[in-house]
Every structure is written in structure tokens, then in C-alpha cells.
Short mmCIF file of C-alpha atoms (C1' of nucleotides) and ligand atoms in Angstrom, two decimals:
data_model
loop_
_atom_site.label_atom_id
_atom_site.label_comp_id
_atom_site.label_asym_id
_atom_site.label_seq_id
_atom_site.Cartn_x
_atom_site.Cartn_y
_atom_site.Cartn_z
CA MET A 1 -66.87 156.08 10.01
CA ALA A 2 -67.47 157.41 13.00
CA ASN A 3 -64.71 158.87 15.21
CA GLY A 4 -66.02 156.38 17.60
CA ASP A 5 -64.57 153.60 16.28
CA TRP A 6 -61.15 155.02 16.43
CA ASP A 7 -59.00 154.94 18.81
CA LEU A 8 -55.50 156.40 18.04
CA PHE A 9 -52.58 154.06 18.16
CA SER A 10 -49.49 155.90 20.04
CA ILE A 11 -46.43 156.40 19.38
CA VAL A 12 -45.79 156.59 22.99
CA HIS A 13 -43.13 158.11 24.42
CA SER A 14 -43.90 157.68 27.80
CA SER A 15 -41.75 158.38 31.00
CA LYS A 16 -40.28 154.80 32.26
CA ASP A 17 -42.88 154.13 34.90
CA THR A 18 -46.02 154.97 32.61
CA PHE A 19 -47.30 152.09 30.90
CA LEU A 20 -48.20 152.41 27.12
CA THR A 21 -51.77 153.52 26.59
CA PRO A 22 -53.06 152.22 23.34
CA SER A 23 -55.99 154.52 23.48
CA SER A 24 -54.00 158.00 23.06
CA THR A 25 -51.94 159.56 20.81
CA ILE A 26 -48.84 161.66 20.56
CA PHE A 27 -46.68 162.22 17.87
CA GLU A 28 -43.82 164.51 18.71
CA THR A 29 -41.29 166.65 17.64
CA SER A 30 -37.84 166.68 18.85
CA PRO A 31 -38.29 168.05 22.16
CA HIS A 32 -36.67 171.78 22.64
CA ILE A 33 -35.23 172.13 26.03
CA GLN A 34 -35.11 175.50 27.10
CA THR A 35 -33.31 176.42 30.45
CA THR A 36 -33.44 179.11 32.43
CA PHE A 37 -31.14 178.79 35.64
CA GLU A 38 -32.03 181.94 37.81
CA THR A 39 -29.63 182.61 40.97
CA SER A 40 -32.53 185.05 43.17
CA PRO A 41 -34.44 182.65 43.81
CA HIS A 42 -32.66 179.71 42.76
CA THR A 43 -34.87 178.46 40.33
CA LEU A 44 -34.28 176.12 38.07
CA THR A 45 -36.75 176.07 34.84
CA THR A 46 -36.90 173.32 32.01
CA THR A 47 -38.91 173.59 29.45
CA THR A 48 -39.74 171.40 27.02
CA THR A 49 -42.02 172.34 24.03
CA ASN A 50 -42.98 169.20 22.00
CA THR A 51 -45.36 169.13 19.62
CA ILE A 52 -48.22 167.00 19.85
CA ILE A 53 -51.05 165.84 18.62
CA SER A 54 -53.63 164.08 20.66
CA LEU A 55 -57.06 163.41 21.54
CA GLN A 56 -56.68 163.15 25.22
CA ASN A 57 -53.99 163.79 27.52
CA HIS A 58 -50.90 161.18 27.85
CA THR A 59 -47.81 161.18 30.04
CA PRO A 60 -45.70 163.09 28.05
CA TYR A 61 -42.06 161.40 27.15
CA PHE A 62 -39.30 163.96 28.24
CA ASP A 63 -36.01 163.27 26.18
CA ASP A 64 -33.48 162.74 28.00
CA PHE A 65 -30.76 165.28 28.95
CA THR A 66 -27.92 166.00 30.84
CA LEU A 67 -27.43 168.66 33.60
CA SER A 68 -23.91 170.50 33.30
CA HIS A 69 -23.11 172.09 36.89
CA GLU A 70 -19.38 173.48 36.47
CA ASN A 71 -17.15 170.52 35.52
CA ASN A 72 -20.05 168.06 36.69
CA SER A 73 -22.92 166.12 34.82
CA VAL A 74 -25.68 164.27 35.33
CA LEU A 75 -27.94 162.68 32.86
CA PHE A 76 -32.02 162.49 33.82
CA SER A 77 -33.01 159.82 31.85
CA PRO A 78 -36.17 160.53 31.56
CA LEU A 79 -37.21 163.19 33.61
CA LYS A 80 -39.55 161.95 36.58
CA SER A 81 -41.85 163.95 38.89
CA ASN A 82 -38.82 163.02 41.60
CA ASP A 83 -35.86 164.51 40.05
CA PHE A 84 -35.95 167.43 41.96
CA LEU A 85 -34.21 165.12 44.37
CA SER A 86 -31.65 164.64 42.71
CA PHE A 87 -31.36 167.96 41.18
CA LYS A 88 -30.41 168.93 44.62
CA ASN A 89 -27.73 166.48 45.35
CA PHE A 90 -26.30 166.81 42.94
CA ILE A 91 -25.81 170.72 43.09
CA SER A 92 -25.18 170.38 46.89
CA ASN A 93 -22.36 167.56 45.83
CA SER A 94 -20.97 169.42 42.89
CA ASN A 95 -19.69 172.68 44.02
CA PRO A 96 -18.18 172.85 47.68
CA THR A 97 -19.15 176.07 47.96
CA LEU A 98 -22.10 175.22 47.88
CA THR A 99 -22.07 172.78 50.68
CA SER A 100 -22.81 175.35 53.55
CA PRO A 101 -25.64 177.27 52.48
CA ILE A 102 -27.36 174.37 51.22
CA ARG A 103 -26.98 172.08 53.99
CA THR A 104 -29.88 173.94 55.83
CA PRO A 105 -32.15 175.47 53.34
CA THR A 106 -35.59 176.37 53.99
CA ILE A 107 -37.18 175.24 50.83
CA THR A 108 -40.06 177.36 50.73
CA SER A 109 -41.45 175.74 47.62
CA LEU A 110 -41.17 172.65 45.45
CA ASN A 111 -43.05 172.55 42.30
CA THR A 112 -42.48 168.97 40.73
CA ASN A 113 -45.71 169.63 38.19
CA ILE A 114 -45.43 168.26 34.81
CA SER A 115 -48.21 168.66 32.85
CA ALA A 116 -49.24 168.54 29.56
CA PHE A 117 -51.37 171.09 27.75
CA ILE A 118 -53.10 169.32 25.32
CA THR A 119 -55.82 170.82 22.90
CA PRO A 120 -58.33 168.03 21.53
CA VAL A 121 -58.47 167.99 18.04
CA THR A 122 -61.87 169.17 17.00
CA THR A 123 -61.68 167.67 13.52
CA ASN A 124 -60.35 165.14 11.92
CA THR A 125 -57.79 167.74 10.56
CA THR A 126 -56.89 170.10 12.46
CA PHE A 127 -53.99 169.64 14.95
CA THR A 128 -52.96 171.44 17.31
CA THR A 129 -49.20 172.27 18.38
CA PRO A 130 -49.48 172.31 22.51
CA THR A 131 -46.54 173.85 24.63
CA LEU A 132 -45.25 170.95 27.12
CA THR A 133 -44.08 172.52 30.18
CA ALA A 134 -42.05 170.85 32.64
CA ILE A 135 -40.66 172.25 35.53
CA ILE A 136 -38.09 171.09 37.63
CA PRO A 137 -37.34 171.33 40.76
CA THR A 138 -38.51 175.10 41.87
CA THR A 139 -36.56 175.48 44.80
CA THR A 140 -36.50 178.97 46.37
CA PHE A 141 -33.98 178.78 48.60
CA THR A 142 -33.64 181.50 51.82
CA SER A 143 -30.21 183.56 51.96
CA PRO A 144 -27.46 183.27 51.83
CA ILE A 145 -27.01 181.19 49.03
CA SER A 146 -28.00 183.64 46.21
CA THR A 147 -24.71 185.26 47.19
CA THR A 148 -22.77 181.96 46.57
CA THR A 149 -24.06 180.85 43.29
CA THR A 150 -23.68 184.09 40.24
CA ASN A 151 -20.97 182.07 38.57
CA ILE A 152 -22.04 178.98 38.33
CA ASN A 153 -21.93 177.64 35.08
CA THR A 154 -25.11 175.19 34.79
CA SER A 155 -26.88 173.89 31.46
CA ILE A 156 -29.19 171.36 30.36
CA ASN A 157 -28.56 169.32 27.04
CA GLY A 158 -30.75 167.46 25.30
CA THR A 159 -28.89 164.14 24.70
CA LYS A 160 -31.82 163.14 21.66
CA ARG A 161 -29.74 159.66 21.63
CA TYR A 162 -32.84 158.33 19.78
CA PRO A 163 -35.09 158.31 16.84
CA ILE A 164 -37.75 160.50 17.28
CA ILE A 165 -39.98 161.72 14.49
CA LEU A 166 -38.41 164.75 13.21
CA ASP A 167 -40.21 168.20 12.00
CA PHE A 168 -43.51 166.43 10.94
CA PRO A 169 -45.59 168.72 12.59
CA ILE A 170 -44.29 171.62 11.07
CA PHE A 171 -44.98 170.35 7.72
CA ILE A 172 -48.48 170.09 8.85
CA LYS A 173 -48.31 174.01 9.94
CA GLN A 174 -46.80 174.36 6.25
CA GLN A 175 -50.06 172.56 5.24
CA GLN A 176 -52.44 174.45 7.04
CA THR A 177 -51.46 177.68 5.48
CA LYS A 178 -51.46 176.49 1.64
CA PRO A 179 -54.68 176.83 -0.40
CA ASN A 180 -56.13 174.07 -1.77
CA ASN A 181 -56.56 174.13 -5.44
CA ASN A 182 -58.90 171.56 -5.51
CA ASP A 183 -60.66 172.99 -2.60
CA GLN A 184 -63.75 174.63 -5.09
CA GLY A 185 -67.74 174.32 -3.37
CA VAL A 186 -67.01 171.89 -1.16
CA SER A 187 -67.21 171.81 2.82
CA PRO A 188 -64.30 171.97 4.82
CA LYS A 189 -61.21 169.89 3.41
CA PRO A 190 -58.33 168.54 5.14
CA SER A 191 -55.93 171.66 5.74
CA ALA A 192 -52.91 168.76 5.93
CA ASN A 193 -52.45 165.37 4.31
CA ILE A 194 -50.08 163.72 6.12
CA GLU A 195 -48.81 160.17 4.57
CA ILE A 196 -47.64 157.54 7.26
CA THR A 197 -44.64 156.31 6.23
CA THR A 198 -42.39 153.23 8.01
CA ALA A 199 -40.55 156.26 9.51
CA HIS A 200 -43.84 156.61 12.09
CA PHE A 201 -43.70 153.33 12.62
CA ASP A 202 -39.89 152.44 13.14
CA LEU A 203 -39.18 155.33 15.23
CA ALA A 204 -41.96 154.10 17.66
CA TYR A 205 -41.19 150.31 17.65
CA ASN A 206 -37.39 151.79 18.19
CA HIS A 207 -37.95 154.04 21.00
CA PRO A 208 -36.65 153.01 24.09
CA SER A 209 -39.23 152.95 26.33
CA VAL A 210 -40.77 150.78 23.80
CA LEU A 211 -38.16 148.11 23.17
CA ARG A 212 -37.36 148.24 27.07
CA LYS A 213 -41.14 146.70 27.64
CA ILE A 214 -40.47 144.27 24.41
CA GLN A 215 -37.55 142.64 25.90
CA ARG A 216 -38.98 142.34 29.37
CA LYS A 217 -42.30 141.26 29.03
CA CYS A 218 -42.77 140.55 25.13
CA ASN A 219 -45.55 138.06 26.19
CA GLN A 220 -47.55 140.57 28.73
CA LEU A 221 -50.40 142.38 27.79
CA PRO A 222 -50.85 145.19 26.45
CA ILE A 223 -48.45 144.68 24.05
CA GLN A 224 -46.90 147.95 23.32
CA VAL A 225 -45.43 147.29 20.58
CA PRO A 226 -46.38 145.37 16.96
CA GLN A 227 -45.58 142.09 16.45
CA THR A 228 -47.08 139.15 14.52
CA SER A 229 -46.88 135.42 14.30
CA PHE A 230 -47.39 135.88 10.89
CA GLY A 231 -44.40 133.49 10.53
CA VAL A 232 -46.86 130.75 9.77
CA MET A 233 -45.22 129.94 5.90
CA PRO A 234 -46.91 127.49 3.76
CA ASN A 235 -46.11 123.62 5.04
CA THR A 236 -43.41 122.75 1.86
CA LEU A 237 -43.94 119.32 3.06
CA SER A 238 -47.14 118.79 3.07
CA LEU A 239 -49.38 115.82 3.74
CA HIS A 240 -51.25 115.82 1.26
CA PRO A 241 -49.24 115.29 -2.30
CA ASN A 242 -51.51 117.13 -4.33
CA ARG A 243 -52.29 120.08 -2.55
CA LYS A 244 -49.92 122.60 -0.49
CA VAL A 245 -51.70 123.48 3.28
CA TRP A 246 -51.16 126.49 4.21
CA LYS A 247 -51.39 126.93 8.25
CA ARG A 248 -53.46 129.44 9.29
CA LYS A 249 -52.42 129.61 12.47
CA ASN A 250 -52.72 133.37 13.93
CA ASN A 251 -54.62 134.59 10.49
CA ASN A 252 -56.83 136.78 11.57
CA VAL A 253 -53.57 139.12 12.43
CA LYS A 254 -53.77 142.02 10.57
CA ILE A 255 -51.09 144.51 9.84
CA LEU A 256 -52.16 147.30 8.43
CA GLU A 257 -55.66 148.56 7.27
CA CYS A 258 -55.95 151.47 5.11
CA HIS A 259 -58.93 152.82 3.44
CA LEU A 260 -57.31 154.20 -0.21
CA SER A 261 -59.08 156.03 -2.96
CA VAL A 262 -58.88 154.15 -6.43
CA GLU A 263 -56.23 156.22 -7.62
CA LYS A 264 -54.15 155.43 -4.59
CA ILE A 265 -54.54 151.80 -5.46
CA LYS A 266 -53.40 152.53 -8.95
CA GLU A 267 -50.46 154.19 -7.54
CA ASP A 268 -49.43 151.28 -5.50
CA PRO A 269 -46.11 150.50 -6.55
CA TRP A 270 -45.92 146.78 -5.81
CA THR A 271 -47.21 144.57 -8.43
CA TRP A 272 -49.81 141.73 -6.98
CA ARG A 273 -51.60 138.83 -8.28
CA LYS A 274 -55.14 137.73 -7.83
CA TYR A 275 -55.43 134.33 -6.00
CA GLY A 276 -58.68 134.53 -4.61
CA GLU A 277 -61.83 136.19 -4.05
CA LYS A 278 -64.66 136.00 -1.77
CA ILE A 279 -68.33 137.23 -1.09
CA ILE A 280 -68.36 138.13 2.52
CA LYS A 281 -70.76 137.43 4.64
CA GLY A 282 -72.55 140.97 5.78
CA SER A 283 -70.73 142.41 3.03
CA SER A 284 -72.02 143.79 -0.39
CA HIS A 285 -68.94 143.96 -1.77
CA PRO A 286 -66.33 140.50 -2.54
CA ARG A 287 -63.28 140.18 -0.63
CA SER A 288 -60.16 139.91 -3.42
CA TYR A 289 -56.80 138.27 -2.10
CA TYR A 290 -53.94 139.05 -3.67
CA LYS A 291 -50.23 138.29 -3.21
CA CYS A 292 -47.12 139.80 -4.04
CA SER A 293 -45.97 138.73 -7.77
CA SER A 294 -42.95 140.79 -7.61
CA PHE A 295 -41.06 138.22 -6.04
CA ASN A 296 -41.13 134.77 -5.85
CA ILE A 297 -40.98 134.16 -2.12
CA CYS A 298 -42.27 137.24 -0.97
CA SER A 299 -44.98 136.62 1.28
CA ALA A 300 -46.48 140.13 1.12
CA LYS A 301 -50.29 139.80 0.80
CA LYS A 302 -53.44 142.41 0.52
CA ILE A 303 -56.85 141.85 0.79
CA VAL A 304 -58.89 144.54 -0.88
CA GLU A 305 -62.54 145.03 -0.57
CA LYS A 306 -64.70 147.66 -1.31
CA SER A 307 -66.24 149.87 1.43
CA LYS A 308 -69.21 149.73 2.63
CA ASN A 309 -69.47 153.48 3.20
CA LYS A 310 -67.97 155.35 0.94
CA GLU A 311 -68.50 154.82 -2.74
CA ASN A 312 -65.15 154.89 -4.73
CA THR A 313 -63.20 153.93 -1.33
CA TYR A 314 -61.49 150.11 -1.05
CA VAL A 315 -60.52 149.08 2.53
CA VAL A 316 -56.96 147.50 1.89
CA THR A 317 -55.81 145.58 4.71
CA TYR A 318 -51.70 144.42 3.78
CA LYS A 319 -50.33 141.37 5.44
CA GLY A 320 -46.56 140.55 5.56
CA HIS A 321 -44.35 142.19 4.30
CA HIS A 322 -41.92 142.37 0.86
CA ASN A 323 -38.44 140.93 1.16
CA HIS A 324 -37.06 142.78 -2.34
CA LYS A 325 -37.17 146.21 -3.38
CA GLU A 326 -39.84 147.77 -4.77
CA PRO A 327 -40.21 146.79 -8.70
CA LYS A 328 -38.67 149.49 -10.74
CA ARG A 329 -42.17 148.93 -13.19
CA LYS A 330 -45.20 147.62 -13.07
CA HIS A 331 -46.18 145.28 -15.72
CA LYS A 332 -49.01 145.61 -17.58
CA PHE A 333 -51.59 143.33 -15.84
CA ALA A 334 -50.63 144.28 -12.40
CA ILE A 335 -53.22 145.15 -9.72
CA GLY A 336 -54.24 148.57 -10.71
CA SER A 337 -54.74 148.04 -14.40
CA PHE A 338 -57.98 145.68 -13.66
CA ARG A 339 -57.86 144.17 -16.81
CA ASN A 340 -60.61 142.01 -16.46
CA LYS A 341 -63.72 142.57 -16.84
CA SER A 342 -66.19 139.79 -15.73
CA SER A 343 -65.59 141.17 -11.97
CA LYS A 344 -68.05 143.96 -11.23
CA GLU A 345 -65.84 144.95 -8.62
CA GLY A 346 -62.74 145.31 -10.79
CA LEU A 347 -64.53 147.17 -13.28
CA SER A 348 -65.44 149.72 -11.57
CA ILE A 349 -62.02 150.25 -10.80
CA ALA A 350 -60.60 149.61 -14.07
CA LYS A 351 -62.73 152.80 -15.36
CA VAL A 352 -61.28 155.10 -13.18
CA ALA A 353 -57.79 153.50 -13.49
CA GLU A 354 -57.66 153.88 -17.39
CA SER A 355 -58.45 157.07 -17.45
CA SER A 356 -56.36 158.17 -14.78
CA SER A 357 -52.40 159.09 -15.88
CA ASN A 358 -49.48 157.14 -15.58
CA VAL A 359 -48.18 155.91 -12.78
CA ARG A 360 -45.48 158.13 -11.00
CA ASN A 361 -42.65 158.41 -8.30
CA MET A 362 -42.44 154.42 -8.29
CA GLY A 363 -39.36 155.01 -6.08
CA LEU A 364 -41.27 156.98 -3.62
CA SER A 365 -42.36 154.98 -0.33
CA ASN A 366 -46.10 154.67 -0.14
CA VAL A 367 -48.02 154.54 2.59
CA VAL A 368 -48.51 151.36 3.81
CA THR A 369 -47.40 148.40 1.50
CA THR A 370 -43.36 149.30 1.36
CA HIS A 371 -42.49 149.02 5.02
CA PHE A 372 -45.34 148.53 7.78
CA ASP A 373 -44.49 144.95 7.90
CA GLN A 374 -43.31 143.05 11.52
CA THR A 375 -40.62 141.33 12.45
CA GLU A 376 -41.80 137.53 11.73
CA ASN A 377 -42.00 136.76 15.57
CA ILE A 378 -40.91 138.33 19.04
CA ASN A 379 -37.81 136.90 18.47
CA THR A 380 -36.66 138.29 15.46
CA GLN A 381 -38.00 141.55 16.69
CA ILE A 382 -35.18 141.69 19.81
CA LEU A 383 -32.80 139.79 17.66
CA SER A 384 -33.20 142.95 15.14
CA THR A 385 -33.64 145.87 17.98
CA GLN A 386 -30.53 144.98 19.64
CA SER A 387 -27.95 145.38 16.86
CA LYS A 388 -28.12 149.29 16.44
CA VAL A 389 -26.64 150.24 12.87
CA LEU A 390 -26.63 153.54 10.89
CA TYR A 391 -29.07 153.18 8.11
CA PRO A 392 -27.49 154.07 4.55
CA LYS A 393 -28.22 157.74 3.64
CA ASN A 394 -30.41 156.31 0.43
CA GLU A 395 -32.87 153.86 3.05
CA LEU A 396 -32.80 156.91 5.59
CA THR A 397 -33.97 158.94 2.95
CA LYS A 398 -36.66 156.63 1.68
CA ASN A 399 -37.52 156.10 4.83
CA HIS A 400 -37.99 159.40 5.96
CA LEU A 401 -40.93 161.44 6.83
CA PHE A 402 -43.41 162.23 3.69
CA VAL A 403 -45.62 164.85 3.66
CA SER A 404 -47.85 165.39 0.94
CA GLN A 405 -47.76 168.95 -1.03
CA GLU A 406 -50.96 168.90 -2.39
CA VAL A 407 -54.55 168.17 -1.01
CA VAL A 408 -55.61 165.08 -3.16
CA SER A 409 -56.03 166.05 -6.63
CA SER A 410 -58.83 163.83 -7.66
CA SER A 411 -61.79 164.34 -8.48
CA ASN A 412 -62.77 162.38 -5.40
CA VAL A 413 -61.84 165.07 -3.04
CA GLU A 414 -65.73 165.21 -1.36
CA ASN A 415 -65.54 161.75 -1.09
CA LEU A 416 -62.30 161.70 0.77
CA SER A 417 -61.99 164.73 3.18
CA SER A 418 -63.85 163.47 5.65
CA SER A 419 -60.65 160.33 5.85
CA ASN A 420 -57.84 162.65 5.35
CA VAL A 421 -56.73 161.76 8.83
CA MET A 422 -53.74 159.77 10.44
CA MET A 423 -55.19 157.26 12.21
CA LEU A 424 -53.20 154.52 14.16
CA GLN A 425 -54.39 151.69 16.17
CA PHE A 426 -53.72 149.33 18.47
CA ASP A 427 -55.80 146.29 18.95
CA GLU A 428 -57.73 146.14 22.25
CA PRO A 429 -55.59 144.84 24.71
CA LYS A 430 -57.34 141.85 25.26
CA SER A 431 -56.40 140.56 21.68
CA SER A 432 -52.95 138.97 22.71
CA ASP A 433 -51.70 138.73 19.45
CA ALA A 434 -52.88 140.89 17.11
CA GLN A 435 -52.04 144.04 16.77
CA VAL A 436 -53.95 146.86 13.98
CA PHE A 437 -52.80 149.26 12.67
CA THR A 438 -55.48 151.30 10.89
CA CYS A 439 -54.39 154.18 8.67
CA GLU A 440 -56.90 156.37 7.23
CA SER A 441 -55.16 158.58 4.58
CA THR A 442 -56.05 160.46 1.28
CA ILE A 443 -52.82 160.25 0.50
CA PRO A 444 -51.43 159.50 -3.22
CA TYR A 445 -48.60 157.40 -3.05
CA SER A 446 -47.42 159.85 -5.70
CA GLN A 447 -47.57 163.40 -5.45
CA THR A 448 -45.43 163.31 -2.15
CA LYS A 449 -41.95 164.70 -1.70
CA SER A 450 -39.62 164.54 0.78
CA MET A 451 -39.65 167.14 2.83
CA GLY A 452 -37.49 166.54 6.05
CA SER A 453 -33.97 166.11 6.03
CA CYS A 454 -32.76 163.35 8.40
CA ASP A 455 -30.26 164.12 11.48
CA ASP A 456 -27.77 161.79 10.61
CA ASP A 457 -25.32 162.76 13.07
CA HIS A 458 -27.83 162.42 15.71
CA ASP A 459 -30.16 159.55 14.84
CA ILE A 460 -29.37 155.93 15.78
CA LEU A 461 -31.67 153.90 13.92
CA ILE A 462 -32.55 150.33 13.80
CA PRO A 463 -31.88 148.50 10.84
CA ASN A 464 -35.01 148.25 8.86
CA MET A 465 -35.71 144.51 8.43
CA ARG A 466 -37.64 145.29 5.15
CA ALA A 467 -34.63 147.83 3.90
CA MET A 468 -31.70 145.50 4.03
CA SER A 469 -30.60 143.29 1.88
CA ASP A 470 -31.40 139.45 1.32
CA ASP A 471 -28.23 138.67 2.50
CA ILE A 472 -28.64 140.19 5.77
CA LEU A 473 -32.08 138.87 5.84
CA LEU A 474 -30.79 135.34 5.40
CA ASP A 475 -28.23 136.15 7.98
CA PHE A 476 -30.96 136.69 10.44
CA ASN A 477 -32.87 133.41 9.57
CA HIS A 478 -29.34 131.91 10.50
CA LEU A 479 -29.38 133.42 13.89
CA ASN A 480 -32.70 132.71 14.74
CA GLY A 481 -32.56 129.05 13.51
CA ARG A 482 -34.98 128.90 11.01
CA ARG A 483 -36.36 130.59 7.49
CA PHE A 484 -38.68 133.48 7.21
CA PHE A 485 -38.90 134.00 3.73
CA SER A 486 -39.91 131.11 2.33
"C1'" DA B 1 -44.78 132.93 -23.46
"C1'" DG B 2 -45.45 134.69 -19.50
"C1'" DC B 3 -48.63 136.20 -15.99
"C1'" DC B 4 -52.91 137.62 -15.01
"C1'" DT B 5 -58.24 136.71 -13.17
"C1'" DT B 6 -61.90 133.77 -12.06
"C1'" DT B 7 -63.56 130.10 -10.14
"C1'" DG B 8 -65.19 126.01 -7.31
"C1'" DA B 9 -62.94 123.29 -4.33
"C1'" DC B 10 -60.59 122.47 -0.51
"C1'" DC B 11 -58.83 123.70 4.39
"C1'" DA B 12 -58.59 125.05 9.10
"C1'" DG B 13 -60.52 127.63 12.60
"C1'" DC B 14 -64.46 128.57 15.74
"C1'" DG B 15 -69.05 128.44 17.77
"C1'" DT C 1 -69.33 116.57 15.68
"C1'" DC C 2 -70.69 119.44 12.76
"C1'" DG C 3 -72.08 123.32 9.98
"C1'" DC C 4 -70.54 127.86 8.86
"C1'" DT C 5 -67.27 131.10 7.15
"C1'" DG C 6 -63.26 133.43 5.66
"C1'" DG C 7 -58.92 132.26 3.19
"C1'" DT C 8 -56.04 129.32 -0.30
"C1'" DC C 9 -55.48 126.18 -4.14
"C1'" DA C 10 -54.97 125.36 -8.68
"C1'" DA C 11 -56.62 124.65 -12.70
"C1'" DA C 12 -58.50 127.12 -16.72
"C1'" DG C 13 -58.91 130.36 -19.65
"C1'" DG C 14 -57.71 135.72 -20.99
"C1'" DC C 15 -54.62 138.97 -22.60
ZN1 ZN D 1 -43.59 141.18 -2.71
#
DNA sequence: AGCCTTTGACCAGCG
DNA sequence: TCGCTGGTCAAAGGC
């Protein structure tokens, strides 16, 4: 796939006045805010170091921070280019001893530059960790201010009020130093496998800059937060007695598209039942339609089609979400076993699948099927995001970031090496309903390990609809006056 | 028996 | 209006 086909989804951490930019990408860690406060010249420098992966420049999001000055504090939320004015006033008003000298300062320089230094990603798997530096206000005063500010206790503390992606790029760096045992005689291998889990999306959804826009302009474009119209369920009051009618309004909404190897399809912990197969015009491979078979009212579906371009790779599109836990074990005919030989496509999969090891790590979150669901409509989304609760610890762990420890240990490395990249995509802004997330990953469902610990004391997380119990879901259904899972 | 796939018909959306 | 296309249904049969 040509890189030009991808627009990277932005987990947008933008400043208040910056619209989310669908075509740019930023992943960032918790900003580490370091400050230096010098009295001569009177300079406050705040250095916020984020770790960012991006293909293009992007207005960064600065986490809220509090400037404490003696017994006073001011919250900056977030940092804006004119914050230095607030800072100046703050300094002026907080300490009477400064009033006189500051009243008539000669400001020799004001540096309000906020700039992001982002190194372009040169390959799909080489990431840089640029430094983002913000300098607020760099104000140089003339004397006599330096003689009156020597004992001022000034500090800046990041408030870290909202969840952010923790430690994500750190793991990337670890991966980059790890030799790849399977890297034998094949041209450059991905140095990092990045498994995109619900954590990324949840945190993106929950980001305050995102939520504000949803609640304010949920119907306007561009849409910053994934939303679907997939809530149109099969009509149980069908006009045709012998046939159910599936209303296909907005049926073209893609939830998530993945390019997966055979192994990863096999390791999909969910169970699926095939309900259709279609020859698609212009495609040499048929498209298979699957429904989740674990739970009779689960609306999760997936569409599998063999990739045109890559052998042993399948394009898997997931729709809807599971309203239940992962099955403890797959029954023997679950998708992935491909027992039937009459389908040519299935046969090719079956050969590989049967020769592979058994499915492992059933309980782990997988890349997409478990958690990349959307709330059923915008109303629900607002409802859920207005109720902030803490995850139960086990759910938090389950949904946390996973990074694989090994490069794919299959025989198909050469076919997968070019796809070992995390790509998330917003649809074109003109598309009013569809939000396309595209994830191209070679991470198997297994071979993953939770490497992150959660900052439980600080993170405030939004309830994860699919991680919640069915009872809670029913409550939501009542609140919204309709049923989602029927 | 239960769950699966296969398969042609049916249905909705769209140009 | 009509035909094309993709998604879904459901009967039939397999494992
Ligand atoms: Zn399900």
C-alpha cells in the first residue's frame, strides 16, 4: 500500500482554539513539564516534553498546568500563545512587593513562541521522539525587579487531569533496540510492533478537547470523534412475515479496517458465524460476512476479504461491537478453523491455520475486535462521556496499552514487514457519517504482553461501554429510551 | 444436537 | 424507473 493512501488519524491533543486536524497524527506521552525560573533576567521557561509521532507538523496540545506563586496559583488550561499576559498579571497581583517595580517595566523581549519540532517519519517503522518546547513568557525586565524577586517561590505543576497515552513511545524505543530473531535475510524489518488497542481510542475519545467539540457541534464537520450510525438494528417488526428486514441505513459506515495475516485472524478470540459471501465487482477474491456467534444479540460483525496486493493478508473490516466478554474458548468450528473446503478462499486459510499452534492468550485484548466499537449514536456518546468513573482495575489493565514483545514470529514476515505500522485514519471531512479507522498491523492477537502500568491515581477514565456489564448497558438503554442491543 | 458453511434469493441504496 | 451492487436472510446440508 502506498503511503499516500493513508491519512493518519490524529489523537488530537490540540489547544482550545485549534481545530482538530484529521490529516495529522500525534501520539504523545504524558508531558513532562520542567520549569526554570530565573530572576535575572526575569525569565520563566516552561519546557514541555512530549513524545510525538507524526508525519507532519501539528499544533501540540499542552496539558493543563498550574502556576503556583507563593500562596497563589493560576491554572493555565491549556497553554495559549497569549498566556504570558495572564502570567504578567499574575505576577503583578500576587505579590505586593512586586507591584511597584512591575508597574513600569520595560519589557525588552517577549517570546511567546510555541513550536513543535517534529521529525518526519521516514519509514513506516522508524519513529522519532521529538521534543516539544514551549516558552512562556520570556519577559525581561529592567532593574530594579531583580532585587525584589529573589525569594519568590514559583513553580509549575502539570495537572494531568485527563487520561493520556502512557509511556507509549518508550516502548517503541525499547523495541528498536531489541534484535529480531526472525529477521534473517529479509530486508529491513519493522523495529517495533505496535498494537493498537482500545486504549488509544478511548483516550482519544475522552480527551477534553474532543469532548467539548462533540457536545457543542456534534453534527458539524469535520467530525473529530468517531461516531457511527450503526445503531439501526434489524427490524423485529418486519412487514414481511417470512423475512426479517435489515435496515441498511448508513450501512457503509466502516468501523475499523485491518490488514491481518492468517495467523492473526486465527487468533481472533471471538467466535464468528459466516452468513454470506459475495463476489465483489473488481475484486478477485470473494468477500465473506461474519457475525459474532458468541452471544445471540451481539451486533458485532466482520467482513473478510483477501487482500489484492498482499499474499497471505486479509482485509478485515469490523463493524459494531461486542456486548459481552470474550468467549472463554473458541468452539471447534469457529472462524479461524476454516473447516469447510468448498470455499477456495477458506481453504487457503485452513491450511495455514491447521498447521499453526493453538490459540493462546485468549484473555488478552486484541487489536480491534474487542474494543474498537463505537457508541451507537451521538446521544449515547455524550451520555457516556459525561459520566466519569474509574475503571475497575482489571478492566483498566485489560484495556491498557499493549505492545508486542516480538516481531511477528510467523513465516510471513516478509509479507508483513511493510505493513507493520500503525495507521489510523479519519475519513474525509466530506463524509458526514462515516469515520474510518484503518489499522494496519502485524501484531498477532497473542504474543502480546501488558507492559504498561496504569497511573491509577491520576487518570480519570470514561466508562468503556463495551467493558461494562450488560446491566449497565441496559441502564443506558433505558436512559436513552431505546434499546441498543436487540 | 449444535453449530457451522454454503448458496441462491431477497432487499436496500444508488446512479 | 430500473438495473446494478453489496449486504443479509434462511434453507439445506456438513462436521
Ligand atoms: Zn459478540
